[in-house]
Amino acid sequence: MSGLEIAGLAIAGATLTSSVFSRIRGNSYQVVPTTFKGSSGEMTTTRIASTKGDAYASVSSNGDLTARSWDGGEALGVLAFDYKGSWSEITKEPRKR
């Protein structure tokens, strides 16, 4: 099977581009931008692998990345960061997965 495997999760056709690290609410997070190449072109998405759960994000039209992090089905917050991986906003927003 071709693709990328991150922490046991296989993503077919994915290419790892870079990663940055940050700590949020005492939990370690690894932010892994991943580029998917498909018939309609490339789409960059992000998986946030944490000590408590995972999240996914997509690049918006203005190039910003927005993600929701999950802990047992509860959102720990909304993470907004730029394409270089710098955190610009962390807001508490509980939500069921």
Backbone as ProteinMPNN parsed JSONL, in Angstrom:
{"seq_chain_A": "MSGLEIAGLAIAGATLTSSVFSRIRGNSYQVVPTTFKGSSGEMTTTRIASTKGDAYASVSSNGDLTARSWDGGEALGVLAFDYKGSWSEITKEPRKR", "coords_chain_A": {"N_chain_A": [[0.843, -1.195, 0.0], [0.63, 2.128, -0.937], [1.54, 5.364, 0.308], [1.202, 7.287, 3.327], [2.008, 6.67, 6.683], [0.997, 7.611, 9.801], [1.488, 7.437, 13.122], [0.202, 4.925, 13.171], [-1.925, 5.388, 11.498], [-2.872, 4.95, 8.294], [-2.529, 6.765, 5.34], [-3.554, 6.85, 2.231], [-1.729, 7.705, -0.641], [-0.685, 10.042, 0.421], [1.646, 12.645, 1.117], [4.197, 13.473, 3.259], [5.02, 16.698, 4.291], [6.096, 18.603, 6.138], [6.69, 19.304, 9.653], [5.647, 20.701, 12.781], [5.963, 21.502, 16.272], [4.027, 21.904, 19.251], [2.703, 22.91, 22.449], [-0.332, 22.454, 24.067], [-2.599, 23.287, 26.488], [-1.196, 21.682, 28.312], [-0.817, 19.288, 27.003], [1.016, 17.369, 24.646], [1.391, 18.154, 21.259], [1.66, 17.201, 17.866], [1.946, 18.722, 14.839], [1.12, 17.9, 11.656], [1.483, 18.731, 8.528], [0.033, 17.586, 5.532], [0.113, 16.637, 2.188], [-2.27, 15.866, -0.228], [-2.509, 14.286, -3.289], [-4.629, 14.278, -5.945], [-7.077, 13.499, -8.528], [-8.235, 15.94, -8.975], [-6.29, 17.731, -8.388], [-3.971, 19.153, -5.978], [-4.435, 18.938, -2.452], [-3.913, 20.327, 0.644], [-3.836, 19.119, 3.863], [-4.12, 18.774, 7.434], [-3.034, 16.743, 10.086], [-3.388, 16.591, 13.503], [-1.607, 15.125, 15.846], [-1.964, 14.122, 19.066], [-1.339, 13.722, 22.625], [-3.725, 13.101, 23.676], [-5.654, 12.817, 21.715], [-6.806, 13.127, 18.285], [-6.839, 15.394, 15.457], [-8.074, 17.043, 12.51], [-7.344, 19.259, 9.772], [-7.92, 21.807, 7.298], [-6.542, 23.761, 4.594], [-7.467, 27.092, 4.259], [-8.949, 29.449, 1.903], [-7.453, 31.757, 2.115], [-5.048, 30.861, 2.912], [-4.671, 30.302, 5.574], [-4.647, 27.979, 8.305], [-6.982, 25.968, 9.896], [-8.003, 24.188, 12.745], [-9.566, 21.587, 14.667], [-9.122, 20.221, 17.806], [-9.277, 17.071, 19.447], [-10.432, 15.32, 22.329], [-11.275, 12.439, 23.464], [-13.692, 12.724, 22.083], [-14.456, 15.273, 22.746], [-14.004, 18.644, 21.868], [-10.958, 20.267, 22.313], [-10.246, 22.769, 21.607], [-10.193, 25.458, 19.171], [-7.816, 25.758, 16.737], [-5.879, 28.111, 15.183], [-3.552, 28.742, 12.731], [-0.732, 29.935, 10.841], [0.648, 29.267, 7.512], [3.29, 28.712, 7.968], [3.343, 27.417, 10.299], [3.114, 28.769, 12.668], [1.526, 29.512, 15.725], [-1.456, 31.32, 15.948], [-3.839, 31.676, 17.21], [-5.697, 30.365, 19.881], [-8.556, 29.02, 20.963], [-11.026, 28.186, 23.339], [-13.463, 25.847, 22.719], [-15.744, 23.811, 23.325], [-17.064, 20.804, 21.967], [-19.003, 18.117, 20.734], [-17.701, 15.236, 19.096]], "CA_chain_A": [[0.0, 0.0, 0.0], [1.408, 3.353, -0.983], [0.991, 6.447, 1.103], [1.888, 7.727, 4.533], [1.446, 6.158, 7.928], [1.317, 8.457, 10.943], [0.977, 6.881, 14.375], [-0.705, 3.822, 12.909], [-2.985, 5.754, 10.562], [-2.381, 4.932, 6.913], [-3.203, 7.709, 4.463], [-3.159, 6.483, 0.87], [-1.391, 8.776, -1.553], [-0.291, 11.26, 1.123], [3.071, 12.957, 1.173], [4.527, 14.314, 4.407], [5.779, 17.852, 3.833], [6.847, 19.184, 7.241], [5.974, 19.203, 10.922], [6.028, 21.597, 13.857], [5.491, 21.013, 17.549], [3.532, 22.9, 20.184], [2.038, 22.343, 23.617], [-1.617, 23.099, 24.294], [-3.249, 22.816, 27.709], [-0.406, 20.658, 28.968], [-0.691, 18.091, 26.181], [1.941, 17.527, 23.518], [0.764, 18.011, 19.949], [2.5, 17.256, 16.683], [1.155, 19.176, 13.707], [1.716, 17.263, 10.489], [0.868, 19.08, 7.243], [0.098, 16.473, 4.598], [-0.428, 16.99, 0.881], [-2.93, 14.803, -0.96], [-2.565, 14.525, -4.726], [-5.725, 13.538, -6.544], [-7.421, 13.84, -9.907], [-8.62, 17.346, -9.052], [-5.166, 18.56, -7.991], [-3.431, 18.919, -4.652], [-5.099, 19.526, -1.305], [-3.104, 20.164, 1.839], [-4.616, 19.002, 5.086], [-3.237, 18.602, 8.587], [-3.44, 15.89, 11.194], [-2.743, 16.953, 14.75], [-1.495, 13.954, 16.702], [-1.717, 14.596, 20.423], [-1.324, 12.686, 23.652], [-5.093, 12.857, 24.093], [-6.566, 12.58, 20.604], [-6.376, 13.589, 16.977], [-7.682, 16.374, 14.778], [-7.741, 17.274, 11.112], [-7.588, 20.635, 9.358], [-7.728, 22.088, 5.88], [-6.071, 25.101, 4.288], [-8.536, 27.939, 3.748], [-8.608, 30.164, 0.673], [-6.451, 32.787, 2.391], [-3.805, 30.211, 3.289], [-4.633, 29.984, 6.992], [-5.004, 26.617, 8.655], [-7.853, 25.928, 11.059], [-8.14, 22.805, 13.188], [-10.203, 21.281, 15.946], [-8.437, 19.114, 18.473], [-10.268, 16.246, 20.115], [-10.035, 14.513, 23.47], [-12.402, 11.582, 23.803], [-14.921, 13.221, 21.478], [-14.671, 16.674, 23.092], [-13.016, 19.536, 21.268], [-10.162, 21.024, 23.28], [-10.207, 24.152, 21.17], [-10.004, 25.717, 17.752], [-6.456, 26.214, 16.55], [-5.664, 28.816, 13.924], [-2.137, 29.014, 12.574], [-0.408, 30.247, 9.456], [1.24, 28.19, 6.733], [4.615, 28.424, 8.49], [3.174, 26.631, 11.5], [3.088, 29.605, 13.867], [0.19, 29.561, 16.32], [-1.966, 32.678, 16.017], [-5.053, 31.752, 18.018], [-6.181, 29.136, 20.509], [-9.772, 29.361, 21.676], [-11.765, 27.074, 23.924], [-14.759, 25.661, 22.063], [-16.149, 22.407, 23.498], [-18.025, 20.305, 20.984], [-18.972, 16.666, 20.553], [-17.199, 14.808, 17.791]], "C_chain_A": [[0.878, 1.244, 0.0], [0.74, 4.415, -0.126], [1.818, 6.705, 2.335], [1.216, 7.109, 5.744], [1.929, 7.024, 9.076], [0.67, 7.845, 12.174], [-0.076, 5.805, 14.129], [-1.822, 4.126, 11.944], [-2.415, 5.817, 9.157], [-3.209, 5.889, 6.069], [-2.72, 7.438, 3.04], [-2.862, 7.717, 0.043], [-0.918, 10.059, -0.891], [1.219, 11.414, 1.14], [3.327, 13.881, 2.347], [5.409, 15.461, 3.947], [6.631, 18.463, 4.943], [6.073, 18.974, 8.528], [6.512, 20.226, 11.902], [5.433, 21.059, 15.146], [5.008, 22.167, 18.418], [2.908, 22.182, 21.374], [0.777, 23.157, 23.896], [-2.26, 22.47, 25.518], [-2.512, 21.634, 28.329], [-0.239, 19.372, 28.191], [0.252, 18.355, 25.024], [1.2, 17.264, 22.213], [1.831, 18.023, 18.867], [1.603, 17.632, 15.516], [1.833, 18.7, 12.434], [0.981, 17.685, 9.222], [1.079, 17.95, 6.237], [-0.553, 16.879, 3.287], [-1.018, 15.761, 0.203], [-2.963, 15.176, -2.435], [-3.651, 13.641, -5.319], [-6.014, 14.012, -7.946], [-7.775, 15.317, -10.054], [-7.491, 18.275, -8.604], [-4.693, 18.213, -6.59], [-4.276, 19.596, -3.584], [-4.209, 19.28, -0.106], [-4.019, 20.124, 3.046], [-3.651, 18.7, 6.216], [-3.845, 17.662, 9.598], [-2.673, 16.345, 12.419], [-2.769, 15.729, 15.648], [-1.125, 14.424, 18.097], [-1.658, 13.415, 21.386], [-2.738, 12.291, 24.055], [-6.044, 12.541, 22.95], [-6.016, 13.148, 19.316], [-7.324, 14.656, 16.442], [-7.227, 16.483, 13.335], [-8.049, 18.722, 10.77], [-7.398, 20.752, 7.864], [-7.228, 23.513, 5.711], [-7.228, 25.901, 3.71], [-8.043, 28.715, 2.532], [-7.545, 31.235, 0.902], [-5.142, 32.192, 2.897], [-3.684, 29.887, 4.763], [-5.095, 28.552, 7.215], [-5.855, 26.651, 9.906], [-8.074, 24.477, 11.448], [-8.949, 22.725, 14.465], [-9.466, 20.094, 16.544], [-9.446, 18.381, 19.35], [-9.664, 15.471, 21.275], [-11.252, 13.687, 23.873], [-13.718, 12.093, 23.252], [-15.218, 14.667, 21.804], [-13.59, 17.525, 22.432], [-12.277, 20.277, 22.369], [-10.092, 22.489, 22.882], [-10.107, 24.247, 19.667], [-8.628, 26.339, 17.595], [-6.342, 26.886, 15.193], [-4.185, 29.148, 13.82], [-1.811, 29.202, 11.104], [0.348, 29.104, 8.798], [2.644, 27.831, 7.203], [4.54, 27.621, 9.787], [3.187, 27.44, 12.775], [1.662, 29.674, 14.409], [-0.263, 31.011, 16.408], [-3.192, 32.794, 16.922], [-5.363, 30.377, 18.599], [-7.401, 29.525, 21.329], [-10.476, 28.106, 22.16], [-13.131, 26.979, 23.264], [-15.171, 24.209, 22.176], [-17.204, 22.002, 22.48], [-17.885, 18.792, 20.893], [-18.456, 16.329, 19.174], [-18.331, 14.187, 17.008]], "O_chain_A": [[1.763, 1.39, 0.843], [-0.464, 4.369, 0.129], [3.003, 6.376, 2.378], [-0.011, 7.038, 5.813], [3.132, 7.155, 9.299], [-0.554, 7.746, 12.256], [-1.113, 5.774, 14.791], [-2.598, 3.236, 11.596], [-1.563, 6.657, 8.868], [-4.439, 5.834, 6.079], [-1.586, 7.771, 2.696], [-3.647, 8.665, 0.025], [-0.763, 11.074, -1.57], [1.964, 10.434, 1.172], [2.739, 14.96, 2.427], [6.427, 15.24, 3.291], [7.787, 18.808, 4.702], [4.929, 18.518, 8.503], [7.691, 20.578, 11.861], [4.505, 20.252, 15.116], [5.527, 23.28, 18.325], [2.621, 20.987, 21.307], [0.815, 24.386, 23.953], [-2.444, 21.254, 25.573], [-3.139, 20.693, 28.817], [0.418, 18.448, 28.669], [0.277, 19.46, 24.483], [0.477, 16.276, 22.082], [2.799, 18.778, 18.953], [0.619, 16.949, 15.234], [2.981, 19.052, 12.162], [-0.029, 17.08, 8.865], [2.184, 17.423, 6.112], [-1.662, 17.412, 3.286], [-0.349, 14.736, 0.072], [-3.401, 16.271, -2.788], [-3.602, 12.416, -5.211], [-5.28, 14.835, -8.495], [-7.631, 15.884, -11.137], [-7.706, 19.478, -8.454], [-4.971, 17.13, -6.075], [-4.776, 20.701, -3.791], [-3.793, 18.147, 0.138], [-4.873, 20.993, 3.223], [-2.482, 18.402, 5.972], [-5.026, 17.766, 9.931], [-1.45, 16.472, 12.381], [-3.823, 15.339, 16.151], [-0.086, 15.056, 18.287], [-1.894, 12.267, 21.007], [-2.934, 11.262, 24.701], [-7.142, 12.04, 23.193], [-4.873, 13.603, 19.272], [-8.454, 14.8, 16.909], [-6.123, 16.064, 12.986], [-8.908, 19.345, 11.395], [-6.782, 19.89, 7.238], [-7.456, 24.369, 6.567], [-7.896, 25.449, 2.781], [-6.867, 28.647, 2.175], [-6.812, 31.582, -0.024], [-4.228, 32.928, 3.27], [-2.706, 29.266, 5.179], [-5.84, 27.991, 6.412], [-5.486, 27.3, 10.885], [-8.305, 23.629, 10.587], [-9.009, 23.677, 15.243], [-9.22, 19.094, 15.871], [-10.351, 18.99, 19.92], [-8.52, 15.021, 21.206], [-12.153, 14.187, 24.547], [-14.759, 11.917, 23.884], [-16.128, 15.253, 21.218], [-12.412, 17.169, 22.439], [-12.901, 20.852, 23.261], [-9.899, 23.356, 23.734], [-9.954, 23.24, 18.975], [-8.312, 27.333, 18.248], [-6.675, 26.29, 14.169], [-3.622, 29.767, 14.724], [-2.515, 28.698, 10.229], [0.652, 28.097, 9.438], [3.145, 26.755, 6.874], [5.567, 27.194, 10.313], [3.263, 26.871, 13.863], [0.71, 29.869, 13.653], [0.487, 31.854, 16.9], [-3.542, 33.892, 17.352], [-5.301, 29.362, 17.904], [-7.284, 30.283, 22.292], [-10.512, 27.091, 21.464], [-13.88, 27.956, 23.258], [-14.978, 23.44, 21.234], [-18.119, 22.767, 22.175], [-16.78, 18.255, 20.965], [-18.73, 17.034, 18.202], [-18.132, 13.755, 15.873]]}, "name": "protein", "num_of_chains": 1, "seq": "MSGLEIAGLAIAGATLTSSVFSRIRGNSYQVVPTTFKGSSGEMTTTRIASTKGDAYASVSSNGDLTARSWDGGEALGVLAFDYKGSWSEITKEPRKR"}
